[in-house]
């Protein structure tokens, strides 16, 4: 797959032949390279059990191949046909209230139901067999956005099997789940159920293990399809599109090792600059996962909306040029291209007003014209595909910690690990310090600085790895609620944060969670220290120094004079502790200061707010992406060739409002490019 991929989800089964013929022409005109086909086509491909109708799809793939479009061919297993659900009602999912759902939407399957798994393997194998060697077949797209949870009796059985693999025996499970609390002690495996709706608060360790089980169960459903496809078409990459969100019961860091290319779907949920910040976070998260994947460190933006941004109350039309700039922003951060949901806007169905590259208005539209321009741009900058982003800073994001912090019975109901990770990311993004968001700790040695924001769960092994990394020279920033509990969500006693007390040189005696309108004032511990006026919200703590130095102290209130932010030298490195949610300015100041002392400064300093600078590099070349997300023109220092316009740039380039430039340069650490 040379160059950058461009295109998106294509559902020809929704359209008559004439429209499909027009689609192929319009794709060629827009230089589409990739169409994701067949995602929800199970009932068209297998209209009755074991009776396949591939004829219509053959025509689609033949036509796309003839128009130079490669296909990410989906297995359609996210949406079983009505005949299947009627024949196998036990394979419909059951929610936590023990209500069995019905078909006529999508994702109406239980991954633990043998009938579903058998039918899914059968259609995947049939597709693999049929499309082996087809010239359009570029990639396999297994299923769609794995994330369905089920609480049925079949799931209960599978959960028990999984638990037997995880724990030596019932004694270990009882201990891990602290079942002595509220008399939940199990005396037989058969007594264990998924965490269905119960009288009062559920057992947090049971809920956490059930999420881990669900992730592994879905992963097994994925890998069995993947293995069939690999066997049928060796050499064709196999992946699935990861969906992000607190509800998703998937540990993507583990899954990343099982896909040939990490692919994510991402839809910003806020219309303004926050959309760019969210997209950058998702991109850096995908890249962090991709570093653990055989196809890494490249990743792929598999789906995003071409036009509209969806917020809770309405759809927001993107400004002209924003689709292209956001696509370049994803490529800047290591995406193998820009794919969209979807190619053509449907006439009906549940998502009938979802945006598309060919909108309801048809090709005579701003959006399609921008799609054509984007295809040209991506074609022109294809060489950047080989470059990688080399971050020296990482943020730890741990999905099990996020799940654990969603539980009831915690000291505040506003704790959100994903939001904490995004806050840290936003602070770095605004200072143009590029970071990987990492889910597992393999490869920590690549980083000079690591931020752990609300990384609630921590194993002894992780704590030991962290200590070794800091002592070898790493700069660690840990925020409140990190390392509080072990992997079974049991608190580590003796003072918080149990796993990291010694490394941080602090002992936290008590939490003081804050209300939505509460603020705590903070003051520099040493007069003359240059800090912006700092405050904290959400959280505060009684922190005692046990070897660390205070950088900021609480000023006023019950914690008056006690340390709020601390620093502790350990070996050749430094460990910082942040006991409250710092306001964005103070947080940014702290992280930028730590990054500077870790030798991990910004890509370019002195840029106007809202202008991004990110570099991909390979060999002796590098590509500097400059993205102006503001409504004003800005002049930015740069020298090289702007690949988007083909013009030479000397010293500086003018970025129009909302515009972008992509400067080919020598690698900064390699020296000038050889002539020619
Ligand atoms: C996801 C799904 C698509 C579609 C879009 C809507 O990306 O994969 O099928 O539902 O969301 O935004």
XYZ file of C-alpha atoms and ligand atoms in Angstrom:
688
model
C 0.000 0.000 0.000
C 2.313 2.793 -1.184
C 1.470 6.465 -0.550
C -1.434 7.702 1.504
C -4.853 6.071 1.566
C -7.909 8.148 0.790
C -11.587 7.287 0.640
C -13.994 5.746 3.100
C -16.961 3.500 3.793
C -18.899 2.694 0.665
C -22.314 1.020 0.733
C -23.196 0.268 -2.903
C -25.903 -2.160 -1.756
C -27.986 0.921 -0.903
C -27.958 2.198 -4.499
C -29.112 1.221 -8.006
C -26.604 0.392 -10.745
C -26.629 3.898 -12.269
C -25.598 5.512 -9.024
C -22.884 2.905 -8.514
C -21.470 3.675 -11.949
C -21.435 7.381 -11.084
C -19.741 6.560 -7.758
C -16.831 4.886 -9.511
C -16.356 7.897 -11.796
C -16.584 10.344 -8.916
C -14.073 8.291 -6.941
C -11.647 8.345 -9.816
C -12.071 12.104 -10.122
C -11.383 12.537 -6.398
C -8.372 10.166 -6.566
C -9.914 7.834 -4.037
C -7.543 4.958 -3.329
C -9.576 2.947 -0.831
C -13.212 2.031 -0.302
C -14.353 0.083 2.754
C -17.040 -2.213 1.406
C -19.495 -4.699 2.860
C -19.488 -3.599 6.520
C -23.206 -4.160 7.026
C -23.965 -6.413 4.072
C -24.396 -9.823 5.750
C -28.062 -10.244 4.880
C -27.338 -9.364 1.222
C -24.323 -11.673 1.073
C -25.971 -14.620 2.827
C -29.724 -14.202 2.296
C -30.414 -17.645 3.783
C -28.243 -19.911 5.949
C -25.276 -21.112 3.887
C -26.646 -19.634 0.606
C -24.272 -16.962 -0.630
C -24.905 -14.220 -3.131
C -21.558 -12.694 -4.009
C -22.540 -11.692 -7.542
C -23.422 -8.086 -6.739
C -20.249 -7.651 -4.677
C -18.147 -9.158 -7.475
C -19.455 -6.443 -9.776
C -18.653 -3.764 -7.199
C -15.099 -4.983 -6.654
C -14.486 -5.422 -10.389
C -15.699 -1.904 -11.064
C -13.622 -0.420 -8.263
C -10.522 -2.279 -9.443
C -11.110 -0.921 -12.940
C -11.220 2.608 -11.498
C -8.010 2.173 -9.503
C -9.728 1.885 -6.137
C -8.496 -0.704 -3.639
C -10.968 -2.303 -1.269
C -10.850 -2.709 2.491
C -13.208 -5.663 2.420
C -15.254 -6.024 5.565
C -16.587 -9.115 7.190
C -20.180 -8.127 7.949
C -20.413 -9.729 11.373
C -21.403 -6.589 13.307
C -24.930 -6.880 11.956
C -26.351 -10.406 11.765
C -29.257 -10.869 9.330
C -32.821 -11.037 10.669
C -33.073 -14.736 9.678
C -30.108 -15.484 11.915
C -31.525 -13.744 14.988
C -34.904 -15.441 14.521
C -33.280 -18.851 14.186
C -30.928 -18.231 17.146
C -32.637 -15.979 19.679
C -30.057 -17.095 22.253
C -27.444 -15.171 20.191
C -29.172 -11.817 20.740
C -27.508 -9.702 23.435
C -28.936 -9.318 26.938
C -28.418 -6.037 28.756
C -27.548 -5.532 32.428
C -31.264 -5.441 33.283
C -31.541 -8.970 31.869
C -33.600 -7.702 28.915
C -32.907 -9.559 25.676
C -32.624 -7.075 22.802
C -34.193 -7.582 19.408
C -32.750 -7.311 15.902
C -33.517 -4.402 13.517
C -30.635 -2.208 14.593
C -26.994 -3.343 14.462
C -24.557 -5.043 16.866
C -27.343 -7.425 17.870
C -25.093 -10.336 18.725
C -23.619 -12.063 21.736
C -19.946 -12.876 21.214
C -20.225 -15.867 23.554
C -23.072 -17.514 21.629
C -21.669 -20.533 19.734
C -24.229 -20.091 16.930
C -23.066 -16.512 16.335
C -19.400 -17.395 16.403
C -19.943 -20.290 13.994
C -21.969 -18.165 11.587
C -19.395 -15.355 11.775
C -16.523 -17.715 11.011
C -18.492 -19.208 8.137
C -19.178 -15.909 6.362
C -15.604 -14.712 6.971
C -14.180 -17.930 5.543
C -16.527 -17.785 2.554
C -15.453 -14.207 1.783
C -11.782 -15.141 2.171
C -12.178 -18.056 -0.187
C -14.185 -16.120 -2.772
C -12.059 -12.966 -2.936
C -8.649 -14.661 -2.723
C -6.507 -13.029 -5.388
C -9.065 -10.376 -6.409
C -7.115 -7.353 -7.705
C -9.217 -4.906 -5.653
C -8.572 -6.646 -2.331
C -6.155 -4.393 -0.418
C -7.024 -5.074 3.211
C -9.446 -6.984 5.410
C -11.663 -4.969 7.724
C -12.986 -7.477 10.237
C -16.372 -6.655 11.782
C -17.032 -3.042 12.810
C -16.150 -1.281 16.027
C -16.039 -4.241 18.398
C -17.674 -3.181 21.646
C -20.867 -5.117 22.367
C -21.424 -6.269 25.941
C -23.800 -9.104 26.783
C -25.030 -10.434 30.149
C -26.793 -13.639 29.052
C -26.377 -17.143 30.457
C -23.991 -18.160 27.667
C -21.878 -15.145 28.544
C -22.028 -16.173 32.199
C -20.640 -19.589 31.288
C -17.859 -18.075 29.199
C -17.073 -15.586 31.979
C -16.619 -18.467 34.416
C -14.274 -20.251 32.015
C -12.252 -17.058 31.666
C -12.122 -16.602 35.446
C -10.882 -20.169 35.894
C -8.022 -19.282 33.567
C -7.250 -16.095 35.474
C -7.371 -17.411 39.036
C -5.758 -20.551 40.435
C -8.913 -21.349 42.347
C -11.981 -19.895 44.028
C -9.900 -18.831 47.050
C -7.812 -16.574 44.842
C -10.923 -15.166 43.169
C -12.602 -14.513 46.522
C -9.477 -12.750 47.690
C -9.066 -10.697 44.504
C -12.728 -9.646 44.546
C -12.742 -8.985 48.344
C -15.912 -11.053 48.577
C -15.605 -11.031 52.371
C -17.204 -7.592 52.037
C -21.040 -7.845 52.056
C -20.912 -11.634 52.307
C -20.333 -12.378 48.628
C -18.015 -15.340 49.254
C -18.379 -17.899 46.413
C -18.283 -21.594 47.228
C -18.840 -22.884 43.687
C -17.855 -21.414 40.293
C -21.437 -21.948 39.129
C -22.584 -19.213 41.532
C -20.734 -16.515 39.588
C -22.736 -14.298 37.214
C -21.956 -11.321 34.994
C -22.555 -8.077 36.893
C -26.279 -7.764 36.101
C -28.381 -5.075 37.749
C -28.380 -5.691 41.484
C -29.869 -4.183 44.627
C -27.200 -1.648 45.546
C -23.572 -1.049 44.521
C -21.980 -3.902 42.544
C -18.619 -5.450 43.418
C -15.997 -3.261 41.683
C -13.512 -6.088 41.086
C -16.234 -8.218 39.503
C -17.240 -5.343 37.217
C -13.604 -4.759 36.250
C -12.939 -8.420 35.513
C -16.137 -8.612 33.472
C -14.916 -5.782 31.271
C -11.550 -7.497 30.878
C -13.356 -10.725 30.014
C -15.549 -8.945 27.459
C -12.448 -7.462 25.827
C -10.813 -10.900 25.617
C -14.008 -12.572 24.384
C -14.414 -10.025 21.589
C -10.719 -10.357 20.805
C -11.141 -14.115 20.409
C -14.023 -13.450 18.008
C -11.730 -11.131 16.041
C -8.643 -13.347 15.975
C -10.530 -16.404 14.746
C -11.796 -14.434 11.757
C -8.364 -12.911 11.240
C -6.699 -16.303 11.209
C -9.154 -17.642 8.623
C -8.540 -14.615 6.413
C -4.773 -14.804 6.811
C -4.866 -18.440 5.795
C -7.003 -17.663 2.737
C -5.095 -14.575 1.594
C -1.580 -14.530 3.028
C 0.024 -11.111 2.768
C -3.232 -9.131 2.807
C -3.243 -7.031 6.006
C -6.060 -7.715 8.440
C -7.434 -5.138 10.835
C -10.550 -3.877 12.553
C -11.618 -0.320 13.305
C -11.203 0.650 16.965
C -13.935 2.819 18.438
C -13.039 5.146 21.302
C -15.200 6.020 24.291
C -15.677 5.244 27.955
C -18.400 2.686 27.209
C -16.197 0.519 25.006
C -15.272 -2.723 26.796
C -12.108 -3.209 24.766
C -8.529 -2.928 25.986
C -7.089 -1.569 22.757
C -3.518 -1.647 24.016
C -3.775 -5.450 24.129
C -5.677 -5.640 20.846
C -3.054 -3.549 19.033
C -0.706 -6.536 19.020
C -3.263 -8.582 17.070
C -3.966 -6.238 14.155
C -1.720 -5.681 11.156
C -2.457 -1.955 11.209
C -4.039 -0.032 14.080
C -7.108 1.713 12.651
C -9.350 4.091 14.588
C -12.658 5.811 14.050
C -12.743 9.293 15.482
C -15.500 11.862 15.641
C -14.758 15.059 17.593
C -17.640 16.016 19.853
C -16.980 19.738 20.154
C -17.105 22.224 17.307
C -14.347 24.777 18.056
C -10.595 24.394 18.639
C -11.470 21.581 21.059
C -12.158 19.410 17.992
C -8.534 19.787 16.861
C -7.344 18.994 20.380
C -9.538 15.894 20.553
C -8.398 14.729 17.135
C -4.727 15.205 18.059
C -5.259 13.206 21.250
C -6.931 10.366 19.332
C -4.118 10.387 16.773
C -1.400 10.246 19.420
C -3.304 7.482 21.192
C -3.566 5.490 17.964
C 0.161 5.975 17.382
C 0.926 4.854 20.939
C -1.096 1.669 20.375
C 0.448 1.242 16.942
C 3.908 1.111 18.499
C 2.852 -2.243 19.969
C 1.412 -3.497 16.698
C 3.194 -5.475 13.963
C 2.191 -2.710 11.513
C 3.350 0.132 13.745
C 4.195 2.873 14.293
C 1.939 3.861 11.398
C -1.792 3.799 12.028
C -4.854 4.702 10.009
C -7.718 7.125 10.482
C -10.342 4.671 9.256
C -13.454 6.779 9.809
C -14.253 10.392 10.539
C -17.067 12.650 9.367
C -16.249 14.642 6.217
C -18.459 17.541 7.072
C -20.527 17.653 10.219
C -19.317 17.651 13.815
C -21.928 16.060 16.052
C -22.495 17.501 19.516
C -25.143 16.491 22.020
C -27.794 18.815 20.618
C -27.048 19.253 16.925
C -24.858 18.841 13.877
C -22.317 21.594 13.148
C -21.276 22.209 9.546
C -17.496 22.325 9.156
C -16.053 25.530 7.769
C -14.656 25.384 4.206
C -11.176 23.853 4.249
C -11.541 22.237 7.637
C -11.973 18.705 6.315
C -8.649 18.947 4.477
C -6.825 20.553 7.383
C -8.090 17.919 9.799
C -7.027 15.181 7.386
C -3.539 16.667 7.133
C -3.434 16.913 10.919
C -4.064 13.164 11.155
C -1.403 12.444 8.532
C 0.990 14.749 10.411
C 0.618 12.517 13.452
C 1.379 9.326 11.575
C -1.847 8.243 9.885
C -1.445 6.203 6.687
C -4.128 8.371 5.145
C -7.593 9.787 5.638
C -10.681 7.613 5.309
C -14.180 8.811 6.011
C -17.557 7.614 7.046
C -18.822 7.721 4.399
C -18.639 8.021 0.637
C -22.260 8.818 -0.307
C -24.976 10.081 2.051
C -27.817 7.528 2.314
C -31.455 8.262 1.519
C -32.783 6.458 4.559
C -31.814 4.350 7.511
C -30.870 5.421 11.004
C -27.976 7.687 9.949
C -29.676 9.364 7.000
C -28.264 12.822 7.740
C -24.728 11.650 8.507
C -22.290 13.615 6.367
C -20.551 12.124 3.333
C -17.979 12.989 0.673
C -20.857 12.952 -1.806
C -23.635 14.706 0.126
C -27.386 14.576 -0.525
C -26.865 17.581 -2.810
C -24.709 15.386 -5.070
C -21.315 16.138 -6.652
C -22.258 19.721 -7.465
C -21.476 20.723 -3.912
C -18.819 22.383 -1.802
C -18.129 19.163 0.065
C -17.471 17.056 -3.030
C -15.308 19.804 -4.546
C -13.296 19.851 -1.314
C -13.101 16.054 -1.497
C -11.552 16.322 -4.969
C -9.064 18.919 -3.726
C -8.175 16.740 -0.740
C -7.562 13.749 -3.018
C -5.152 15.857 -5.076
C -3.378 17.094 -1.949
C -2.949 13.627 -0.462
C -1.663 12.384 -3.796
C 0.906 15.182 -3.873
C 2.203 14.471 -0.380
C 2.282 10.664 -0.672
C 6.010 10.551 0.107
C 5.277 11.530 3.713
C 3.724 8.080 4.269
C 7.137 6.615 4.975
C 7.896 9.131 7.733
C 7.350 8.434 11.408
C 6.663 10.755 14.304
C 9.356 10.511 16.947
C 7.978 11.658 20.271
C 10.142 11.945 23.353
C 7.220 12.465 25.711
C 4.478 9.968 26.575
C 1.203 10.052 28.456
C 0.021 6.823 30.051
C -3.584 5.912 29.240
C -4.847 2.682 30.720
C -8.326 1.520 29.764
C -8.765 -0.732 32.841
C -7.950 2.308 35.027
C -10.585 4.285 33.134
C -13.129 1.504 33.738
C -12.247 1.293 37.433
C -12.720 5.059 37.857
C -16.197 4.810 36.312
C -17.308 2.677 39.245
C -19.560 3.725 42.084
C -18.297 4.159 45.628
C -15.325 6.363 44.713
C -14.594 9.615 46.571
C -15.909 11.747 43.683
C -18.234 10.933 40.802
C -16.375 13.305 38.493
C -13.221 11.210 38.092
C -12.409 10.440 34.480
C -9.079 8.966 33.434
C -9.669 9.666 29.747
C -10.406 13.308 30.538
C -7.292 13.507 32.741
C -5.194 12.093 29.923
C -6.732 14.601 27.498
C -6.001 17.470 29.888
C -2.340 16.517 29.983
C -2.349 16.119 26.215
C -4.069 19.470 25.681
C -1.470 21.217 27.850
C 1.314 19.713 25.728
C -0.544 20.250 22.417
C -0.938 23.940 23.180
C 2.840 24.106 23.631
C 3.513 21.967 20.527
C 5.204 19.223 22.478
C 4.368 16.080 20.550
C 3.715 13.013 22.667
C 2.657 9.415 22.275
C -0.291 8.327 24.371
C 0.718 4.862 25.440
C -1.294 2.019 26.854
C 1.426 -0.431 27.766
C 4.858 0.181 29.067
C 6.957 -1.778 26.672
C 9.470 0.574 25.119
C 9.477 3.153 27.917
C 13.164 3.712 27.235
C 12.233 5.601 24.040
C 10.827 8.433 26.152
C 12.454 11.084 28.283
C 9.269 12.176 29.994
C 6.121 10.327 31.031
C 2.892 11.740 32.468
C 0.612 9.388 34.394
C -2.706 11.186 34.907
C -5.109 9.272 37.149
C -3.542 5.904 36.303
C -5.568 4.394 39.137
C -4.569 0.729 38.836
C -0.948 -0.306 39.022
C 0.708 -3.688 39.348
C 3.890 -4.228 41.353
C 5.652 -4.974 38.072
C 4.586 -1.648 36.548
C 5.711 0.231 39.661
C 9.110 -1.500 39.494
C 9.459 -0.679 35.772
C 8.665 2.949 36.476
C 11.248 3.146 39.234
C 13.921 1.623 36.979
C 13.014 4.027 34.162
C 13.167 7.107 36.423
C 16.429 6.002 38.012
C 17.895 5.633 34.538
C 17.116 9.316 33.867
C 13.382 9.485 33.097
C 11.237 12.467 34.098
C 7.934 11.292 35.553
C 4.865 13.414 36.330
C 2.214 11.624 38.369
C -1.152 13.131 39.210
C -3.570 12.317 42.031
C -5.321 8.936 41.862
C -2.405 7.190 40.187
C -1.149 3.916 41.667
C -3.867 3.924 44.331
C -5.091 0.379 43.732
C -3.710 -2.952 42.536
C -4.973 -4.729 39.419
C -8.006 -6.000 41.386
C -9.017 -2.458 42.345
C -7.954 -3.086 45.957
C -6.477 -0.050 47.689
C -2.789 -0.193 48.554
C -2.690 0.757 52.223
C -0.176 2.685 54.338
C -0.655 6.063 52.631
C -1.470 6.976 49.046
C -0.321 6.486 46.320
C 0.713 3.080 47.556
C 2.497 1.899 44.447
C 4.610 5.036 44.036
C 5.057 6.579 47.503
C 8.784 5.939 47.683
C 9.530 6.938 44.124
C 7.637 10.209 44.584
C 8.970 10.840 48.079
C 5.508 11.717 49.400
C 2.867 10.150 51.617
C -0.745 11.190 51.136
C -2.783 10.805 54.259
C -6.262 11.971 53.226
C -8.265 12.963 50.178
C -10.213 16.238 50.071
C -12.373 15.970 46.934
C -13.747 19.338 45.803
C -17.223 20.347 44.641
C -17.984 21.611 41.126
C -17.543 25.277 42.112
C -14.636 24.842 44.548
C -11.154 26.166 43.809
C -8.019 25.917 45.912
C -5.363 28.630 45.678
C -1.744 27.539 45.238
C 1.419 29.461 45.854
C 5.085 28.820 44.933
C 6.908 27.020 47.756
C 10.057 29.045 47.132
C 9.728 32.782 46.713
C 11.072 33.872 43.380
C 9.902 30.737 41.546
C 8.214 31.844 38.357
C 4.747 30.281 38.300
C 1.595 31.694 36.770
C -1.068 32.381 39.409
C -2.108 28.798 40.062
C -5.292 27.185 41.306
C -6.585 23.640 41.587
C -10.066 22.179 41.376
C -11.833 18.799 41.532
C -9.397 17.265 43.986
C -6.981 18.058 46.830
C -5.079 16.014 49.399
C -3.128 16.076 52.621
C 0.385 15.516 51.266
C 3.368 14.887 53.558
C 6.903 15.178 52.223
C 8.980 12.018 52.601
C 12.081 13.038 50.684
C 10.464 15.240 48.011
C 10.568 19.071 47.816
C 7.459 21.164 47.500
C 7.119 23.258 44.329
C 3.625 24.598 45.015
C 1.760 24.718 48.312
C -1.923 25.052 49.144
C -2.786 28.582 50.241
C -5.784 28.992 52.536
C -8.427 26.481 53.572
C -7.839 23.300 55.548
C -4.689 22.413 53.607
C -3.068 25.843 54.024
C 0.716 25.567 53.767
C 0.797 21.870 52.851
C 2.553 20.701 49.664
C 0.412 20.532 46.518
C 3.009 19.837 43.788
C 6.326 18.179 44.610
C 9.581 17.029 43.029
C 11.774 14.132 44.073
C 15.140 13.138 42.623
C 15.547 9.404 42.115
C 18.765 8.060 40.571
C 19.431 10.068 37.413
C 15.785 11.025 37.027
C 13.075 13.109 38.618
C 9.585 12.248 39.864
C 6.914 14.952 40.238
C 3.651 14.607 42.106
C 0.566 16.751 41.433
C -2.092 16.410 44.132
C -4.815 18.622 42.654
C -6.233 19.320 39.196
C -4.088 22.267 38.158
C -5.670 25.009 36.084
C -4.641 24.750 32.407
C -2.025 27.542 32.569
C -0.269 26.172 35.627
C -0.450 22.605 34.300
C 0.999 23.706 30.980
C 3.754 25.614 32.758
C 4.662 22.569 34.850
C 4.657 20.133 31.929
C 6.621 22.488 29.672
C 9.198 23.048 32.418
C 9.604 19.317 32.992
C 9.808 18.686 29.240
C 12.519 21.334 28.903
C 14.584 19.806 31.686
C 14.031 16.360 30.139
C 15.368 17.651 26.799
C 11.995 17.166 25.100
C 11.005 20.649 24.027
C 8.463 21.780 21.428
C 8.808 21.135 17.698
C 8.908 24.885 17.172
C 8.612 27.605 19.792
C 7.066 31.036 19.470
C 4.191 29.983 17.180
C 0.841 31.752 17.538
C -1.771 29.953 19.588
C -3.816 27.601 17.392
C -0.999 26.901 14.914
C 0.231 23.295 15.035
C 3.716 22.132 14.036
C 4.344 18.388 13.777
C 7.159 16.526 12.065
C 7.320 13.126 10.346
C 10.765 11.864 9.436
C 12.473 9.054 7.588
C 16.114 8.584 6.663
C 17.660 11.955 5.966
C 14.347 13.654 5.178
C 11.655 15.145 7.290
C 8.286 16.732 6.662
C 7.128 19.618 8.800
C 3.333 19.933 8.887
C 2.136 23.440 9.738
C -1.581 23.736 10.432
C -3.281 27.031 11.061
C -6.490 26.294 12.955
C -7.192 29.987 13.539
C -9.244 32.507 11.599
C -6.193 34.755 11.023
C -3.253 34.627 8.650
C 0.089 33.869 10.329
C 3.707 33.958 9.246
C 5.701 30.979 10.492
C 9.457 30.371 10.252
C 10.308 27.514 7.851
C 12.697 26.656 5.036
C 12.293 23.907 2.454
C 9.725 23.002 -0.187
C 5.990 23.254 0.444
C 4.703 20.024 -1.068
C 1.128 21.274 -1.175
C 2.010 24.075 -3.586
C 5.366 22.882 -4.913
C 7.006 26.184 -4.011
C 10.339 26.796 -2.317
C 10.115 28.402 1.110
C 12.942 30.462 2.500
C 12.978 31.542 6.136
C 9.209 31.890 6.568
C 5.848 30.942 5.103
C 2.516 32.760 5.290
C -0.257 30.443 6.399
C -3.683 31.734 5.388
C -6.528 31.575 7.915
C -7.465 27.907 8.270
C -4.639 26.928 5.907
C -1.822 24.408 6.022
C 1.652 23.866 4.616
C 3.811 20.806 4.403
C 7.489 21.575 4.201
C 9.969 18.961 3.059
C 13.226 19.536 4.906
C 16.378 17.787 5.960
C 16.087 15.924 9.223
C 17.001 18.475 11.875
C 19.517 16.106 13.453
C 21.007 14.927 10.136
C 22.022 18.164 8.423
C 21.218 19.652 5.014
C 19.681 17.533 2.255
C 22.130 16.538 -0.471
C 21.759 18.727 -3.557
C 18.975 17.546 -5.894
C -18.996 4.614 13.333
C -19.501 3.406 12.597
C -20.246 3.766 11.367
C -21.213 4.895 11.619
C -20.500 6.045 12.214
C -21.423 7.185 12.532
O -17.838 5.102 12.776
O -18.456 2.519 12.273
O -20.946 2.613 10.934
O -22.223 4.458 12.482
O -19.902 5.642 13.422
O -20.704 8.269 13.026
